[in-house]
Amino acid sequence: MLMECLSVLLTYKDLVSGTDIITEDIKQQARAIAEEWKPKLDSLDFDASNGNSLEAHAFLQLLGTFGIASDFDEKYISGLIPMVSRRRQAADLCRSLGLSEKMPGVVEVLINSGRQIDAVNMAFAFELTEQFPPVPLLKSYLQEARKVSSPVRHGNSPHTVQVDVNDKELIALKVVIKCIEEHKLEDEYPIDPLQKRVIQLEKAKADKKRATEVSKPQPKRPRGNVLTVGPTPRVIPNIIPDTKTFYHNRYPQYTYDRPYFYHSPTDNHGRSILGPGASAYNMPPAHNMSPAHPQSHGNFFDNSYQYQTAYLH
């Protein structure tokens, strides 16, 4: 986050000078860190990262912020982009690294790995929609989601697998609808049939959930304690006393004759016990809590496309 903020600051040429902040000595330190860091990236799993690798993102941000990308192999750097394709900074990061010309190859990698949604987003970001038309990519994404991608696992019935496939299609439909709306593709790909299919799958999911709950065995009723008195055992039922009523009757709640009011600092009837410096401890009002405020960090952690679901790929 700090490196990203620094890279944004350096774009304001009228405010700061990049050479004054990032000296050659600092660049050399950044190169040493990157050289030591690079071998650790070889162990990253492309499929497991699913386009949201914080490790790869931080490494690429280091290269972009300190302007040392030219010291590393361009093919190697572009090979890391699919690992960060889901993150919201991916497009700007690619531009800062000088990889705009490499993006057609990156989009092809995303398509071949079954991540058509990321491919569509990258195609729009780099004006590659003529080379990679988005609508066919979205349709192929839905077709893949409807397929049974794996055989029945041990211990699972075909019904269980079918439920999983339906859930996968439902999530894929919602992802595609959101992508269509964000890129304004409704004229090329109407969403009404997709929304109807979503309603159908959600209704089927709710019906199956109700049927499962009905078929569950009911819990057994508690049995009483058996007490043997004489030759015939007697059953004494479990009696749980009402503790609330018991303690209320035994220890009645004390009622004050009149309520006590705490005076505010501006009340003329009393003085604040915190003294005149109390206002220094007040929190800033809610409307001041913006990304620019030092105490507000929420927007910096929204790093990925939220509509993408990991297990779809």
Coordinates of C-alpha atoms in Angstrom, one line a residue:
M1 CA 0.0 0.0 0.0
L2 CA 2.8 2.4 0.8
M3 CA 4.6 1.7 -2.5
E4 CA 1.4 2.2 -4.3
C5 CA 0.8 5.6 -2.6
L6 CA 4.4 6.6 -3.4
S7 CA 3.9 5.8 -7.1
V8 CA 0.8 8.0 -7.1
L9 CA 2.7 10.8 -5.4
L10 CA 5.5 10.7 -8.0
T11 CA 2.9 11.4 -10.8
Y12 CA 2.5 15.0 -9.4
K13 CA 5.5 16.6 -11.0
D14 CA 4.6 20.0 -9.9
L15 CA 4.6 19.0 -6.2
V16 CA 7.6 16.6 -6.0
S17 CA 10.7 15.6 -7.9
G18 CA 11.1 11.9 -8.5
T19 CA 14.9 12.1 -8.5
D20 CA 14.9 13.9 -5.1
I21 CA 12.8 11.2 -3.5
I22 CA 14.1 8.1 -5.3
T23 CA 17.8 8.6 -5.5
E24 CA 20.2 6.2 -7.2
D25 CA 21.2 4.9 -3.9
I26 CA 17.6 4.0 -3.0
K27 CA 17.2 2.4 -6.4
Q28 CA 20.2 0.2 -5.8
Q29 CA 18.7 -0.9 -2.5
A30 CA 15.4 -1.7 -4.3
R31 CA 17.3 -3.8 -6.8
A32 CA 19.0 -5.8 -4.1
I33 CA 15.7 -6.5 -2.4
A34 CA 14.1 -7.6 -5.7
E35 CA 17.1 -9.9 -6.6
E36 CA 16.7 -11.6 -3.2
W37 CA 12.9 -11.7 -3.5
K38 CA 12.7 -13.1 -7.1
P39 CA 13.6 -16.8 -6.3
K40 CA 10.8 -17.0 -3.8
L41 CA 8.3 -16.3 -6.5
D42 CA 9.2 -19.5 -8.3
S43 CA 7.3 -21.5 -5.8
L44 CA 4.1 -19.7 -6.4
D45 CA 1.2 -21.8 -7.7
F46 CA -0.4 -20.2 -10.8
D47 CA -3.7 -22.0 -10.3
A48 CA -3.8 -21.5 -6.5
S49 CA -3.2 -17.8 -6.8
N50 CA -6.3 -17.5 -9.1
G51 CA -5.3 -14.0 -10.1
N52 CA -5.1 -12.6 -6.6
S53 CA -1.5 -13.2 -5.5
L54 CA -0.5 -10.6 -3.0
E55 CA 3.1 -11.8 -3.1
A56 CA 3.4 -11.3 -6.9
H57 CA 1.6 -8.0 -6.7
A58 CA 4.0 -6.6 -4.0
F59 CA 7.0 -7.7 -6.1
L60 CA 5.7 -6.1 -9.3
Q61 CA 4.8 -2.9 -7.3
L62 CA 8.4 -2.8 -6.0
L63 CA 9.7 -2.8 -9.6
G64 CA 7.1 -0.2 -10.8
T65 CA 7.4 2.2 -7.9
F66 CA 11.2 2.4 -7.9
G67 CA 11.5 2.2 -11.7
I68 CA 13.7 -0.8 -11.9
A69 CA 11.6 -3.1 -14.2
S70 CA 14.1 -2.7 -17.0
D71 CA 16.7 -4.5 -14.9
F72 CA 14.6 -7.7 -15.1
D73 CA 13.5 -10.0 -18.0
E74 CA 10.3 -8.6 -19.6
K75 CA 9.1 -12.1 -20.4
Y76 CA 9.5 -13.1 -16.8
I77 CA 7.7 -10.0 -15.5
S78 CA 4.7 -10.5 -17.9
G79 CA 4.5 -14.1 -16.8
L80 CA 3.5 -12.8 -13.3
I81 CA 0.6 -10.7 -14.5
P82 CA -1.9 -13.5 -14.7
M83 CA -1.2 -14.1 -11.0
V84 CA -2.5 -10.5 -10.2
S85 CA -5.2 -10.2 -13.0
R86 CA -8.0 -10.1 -10.4
R87 CA -6.6 -7.2 -8.4
R88 CA -8.0 -3.8 -9.1
Q89 CA -4.5 -2.3 -9.6
A90 CA -3.6 -4.8 -12.3
A91 CA -4.1 -2.6 -15.3
D92 CA -2.3 0.4 -13.9
L93 CA 0.5 -1.9 -12.7
C94 CA 1.0 -3.2 -16.2
R95 CA 1.3 0.3 -17.6
S96 CA 3.8 1.4 -15.0
L97 CA 5.9 -1.7 -15.9
G98 CA 5.8 -0.9 -19.6
L99 CA 3.9 -4.1 -20.4
S100 CA 1.1 -2.7 -22.6
E101 CA 2.4 -4.4 -25.7
K102 CA 2.6 -7.7 -23.9
M103 CA -1.1 -7.7 -22.9
P104 CA -2.4 -9.7 -25.9
G105 CA -0.3 -12.6 -24.8
V106 CA -1.5 -12.2 -21.2
V107 CA -5.1 -12.2 -22.3
E108 CA -4.5 -15.4 -24.2
V109 CA -3.0 -17.1 -21.1
L110 CA -6.1 -16.1 -19.1
I111 CA -8.5 -17.5 -21.7
N112 CA -6.6 -20.8 -22.0
S113 CA -6.7 -21.2 -18.2
G114 CA -10.4 -20.8 -18.1
R115 CA -10.5 -17.3 -16.6
Q116 CA -12.5 -15.5 -19.3
I117 CA -13.8 -12.9 -16.9
D118 CA -10.3 -11.7 -16.2
A119 CA -9.6 -11.8 -19.9
V120 CA -12.6 -9.6 -20.6
N121 CA -11.6 -7.0 -18.0
M122 CA -8.0 -6.9 -19.4
A123 CA -9.3 -6.6 -22.9
F124 CA -11.4 -3.6 -22.0
A125 CA -8.6 -2.0 -20.0
F126 CA -6.1 -2.2 -22.9
E127 CA -8.6 -1.7 -25.8
L128 CA -8.3 -5.2 -27.1
T129 CA -12.0 -6.0 -27.5
E130 CA -11.7 -6.3 -31.3
Q131 CA -9.0 -8.9 -31.0
F132 CA -10.8 -10.6 -28.1
P133 CA -14.6 -10.1 -28.4
P134 CA -16.1 -10.2 -24.9
V135 CA -19.5 -11.8 -25.6
P136 CA -18.1 -15.1 -26.9
L137 CA -15.8 -15.2 -23.9
L138 CA -18.6 -14.7 -21.5
K139 CA -20.7 -17.4 -23.2
S140 CA -17.9 -19.9 -23.1
Y141 CA -17.4 -19.1 -19.4
L142 CA -21.0 -20.1 -18.8
Q143 CA -20.8 -23.2 -20.8
E144 CA -17.8 -24.4 -18.8
A145 CA -19.7 -23.6 -15.6
R146 CA -22.5 -25.9 -16.6
K147 CA -20.3 -28.9 -17.3
V148 CA -19.5 -31.5 -14.7
S149 CA -15.9 -30.9 -14.3
S150 CA -15.0 -33.8 -12.1
P151 CA -16.4 -37.4 -11.5
V152 CA -18.4 -38.4 -8.5
R153 CA -16.1 -38.3 -5.5
H154 CA -16.0 -41.2 -3.1
G155 CA -18.8 -41.0 -0.6
N156 CA -20.8 -38.5 -2.6
S157 CA -24.0 -39.4 -4.3
P158 CA -24.8 -38.1 -7.9
H159 CA -27.4 -35.9 -6.3
T160 CA -24.7 -34.1 -4.2
V161 CA -22.6 -33.6 -7.3
Q162 CA -25.6 -32.2 -9.2
V163 CA -26.2 -29.7 -6.4
D164 CA -22.5 -28.5 -6.6
V165 CA -22.9 -28.1 -10.4
N166 CA -26.0 -26.0 -10.0
D167 CA -24.3 -23.8 -7.4
K168 CA -21.4 -23.3 -9.8
E169 CA -23.7 -22.3 -12.6
L170 CA -25.6 -19.9 -10.3
I171 CA -22.4 -18.1 -9.3
A172 CA -21.2 -18.0 -12.8
L173 CA -24.4 -16.4 -14.0
K174 CA -24.2 -13.7 -11.4
V175 CA -20.5 -13.0 -12.4
V176 CA -21.4 -12.7 -16.0
I177 CA -24.4 -10.5 -15.4
K178 CA -22.2 -8.1 -13.3
C179 CA -19.5 -8.1 -16.0
I180 CA -22.2 -7.3 -18.7
E181 CA -23.5 -4.4 -16.6
E182 CA -20.0 -3.0 -15.8
H183 CA -18.9 -2.9 -19.4
K184 CA -22.4 -1.9 -20.8
L185 CA -22.8 -5.0 -23.0
E186 CA -26.6 -5.3 -22.6
D187 CA -27.2 -4.6 -26.3
E188 CA -24.9 -7.4 -27.4
Y189 CA -25.7 -9.8 -24.6
P190 CA -29.2 -9.3 -23.1
I191 CA -29.3 -10.2 -19.4
D192 CA -33.0 -11.0 -19.1
P193 CA -32.6 -14.7 -19.9
L194 CA -29.7 -14.9 -17.5
Q195 CA -31.7 -13.3 -14.7
K196 CA -34.6 -15.8 -15.3
R197 CA -32.1 -18.7 -15.1
V198 CA -30.8 -17.2 -11.8
I199 CA -34.3 -17.1 -10.3
Q200 CA -34.9 -20.7 -11.5
L201 CA -31.7 -22.0 -9.9
E202 CA -32.3 -20.1 -6.6
K203 CA -35.8 -21.5 -6.3
A204 CA -34.5 -25.0 -6.9
K205 CA -31.8 -24.4 -4.3
A206 CA -34.3 -23.2 -1.8
D207 CA -36.7 -26.2 -2.4
K208 CA -33.8 -28.7 -1.9
K209 CA -32.8 -27.0 1.3
R210 CA -36.4 -27.2 2.6
A211 CA -36.6 -30.8 1.6
T212 CA -33.3 -31.6 3.4
E213 CA -34.5 -29.9 6.6
V214 CA -37.7 -31.9 6.6
S215 CA -35.9 -35.2 6.1
K216 CA -33.6 -34.6 9.0
P217 CA -34.3 -36.8 12.0
Q218 CA -36.0 -35.0 14.8
P219 CA -34.1 -34.7 18.1
K220 CA -35.3 -37.1 20.8
R221 CA -37.3 -35.8 23.7
P222 CA -35.5 -35.7 27.1
R223 CA -36.3 -38.6 29.4
G224 CA -37.0 -38.3 33.1
N225 CA -34.9 -39.5 35.9
V226 CA -35.7 -43.0 37.1
L227 CA -35.9 -43.3 40.9
T228 CA -36.4 -46.7 42.5
V229 CA -38.9 -46.4 45.4
G230 CA -39.9 -49.8 46.8
P231 CA -40.4 -52.7 44.4
T232 CA -41.6 -50.5 41.4
P233 CA -39.4 -47.8 39.8
R234 CA -40.9 -44.4 39.5
V235 CA -40.2 -41.8 36.8
I236 CA -39.6 -38.3 38.1
P237 CA -39.7 -35.8 35.3
N238 CA -36.9 -33.3 34.7
I239 CA -38.0 -30.0 36.1
I240 CA -35.8 -27.0 35.1
P241 CA -36.5 -24.1 37.4
D242 CA -37.1 -20.7 35.9
T243 CA -33.9 -19.1 37.2
K244 CA -35.0 -15.6 36.1
T245 CA -38.2 -15.7 38.1
F246 CA -36.4 -17.4 41.0
Y247 CA -33.8 -14.6 41.4
H248 CA -36.3 -11.9 40.7
N249 CA -38.6 -13.0 43.5
R250 CA -35.7 -13.6 45.9
Y251 CA -33.7 -10.5 45.0
P252 CA -36.1 -7.8 43.8
Q253 CA -34.5 -5.2 41.5
Y254 CA -33.5 -2.0 43.3
T255 CA -35.3 1.0 41.9
Y256 CA -33.7 4.5 42.2
D257 CA -35.9 7.2 43.5
R258 CA -34.9 9.4 40.5
P259 CA -32.6 8.8 37.6
Y260 CA -29.1 10.3 37.6
F261 CA -28.2 12.4 34.6
Y262 CA -24.6 12.9 33.3
H263 CA -24.0 16.5 32.4
S264 CA -22.5 17.2 29.0
P265 CA -19.5 19.6 28.8
T266 CA -21.9 22.3 27.4
D267 CA -24.5 21.9 30.1
N268 CA -24.9 25.0 32.2
H269 CA -25.9 22.9 35.2
G270 CA -22.6 21.1 35.7
R271 CA -18.9 20.9 34.6
S272 CA -17.3 18.1 32.7
I273 CA -15.1 15.9 34.9
L274 CA -12.6 15.6 31.9
G275 CA -11.7 19.3 32.2
P276 CA -11.1 21.8 29.4
G277 CA -8.9 19.5 27.4
A278 CA -11.6 16.9 26.9
S279 CA -12.4 18.0 23.4
A280 CA -8.9 16.9 22.3
Y281 CA -9.9 13.3 22.7
N282 CA -13.0 13.6 20.5
M283 CA -13.0 11.4 17.4
P284 CA -13.5 13.2 14.0
P285 CA -17.0 13.2 12.6
A286 CA -18.0 10.5 10.3
H287 CA -18.2 12.7 7.2
N288 CA -14.5 13.5 7.6
M289 CA -13.5 9.9 7.5
S290 CA -12.4 9.8 3.8
P291 CA -9.5 8.0 2.1
A292 CA -7.4 11.2 2.6
H293 CA -7.9 11.1 6.4
P294 CA -5.1 9.4 8.3
Q295 CA -7.5 7.3 10.2
S296 CA -9.3 5.9 7.2
H297 CA -7.7 3.0 5.5
G298 CA -10.7 1.0 4.2
N299 CA -10.3 1.9 0.5
F300 CA -6.7 0.7 0.3
F301 CA -7.6 -2.9 1.2
D302 CA -10.2 -3.4 -1.5
N303 CA -7.7 -5.0 -3.9
S304 CA -9.7 -7.4 -6.0
Y305 CA -12.7 -7.9 -8.2
Q306 CA -15.3 -9.0 -5.6
Y307 CA -17.6 -10.7 -8.1
Q308 CA -15.0 -13.3 -9.0
T309 CA -15.3 -16.6 -7.1
A310 CA -12.1 -18.6 -6.6
Y311 CA -13.4 -22.1 -7.1
L312 CA -14.9 -21.3 -10.5
H313 CA -11.5 -21.7 -12.1

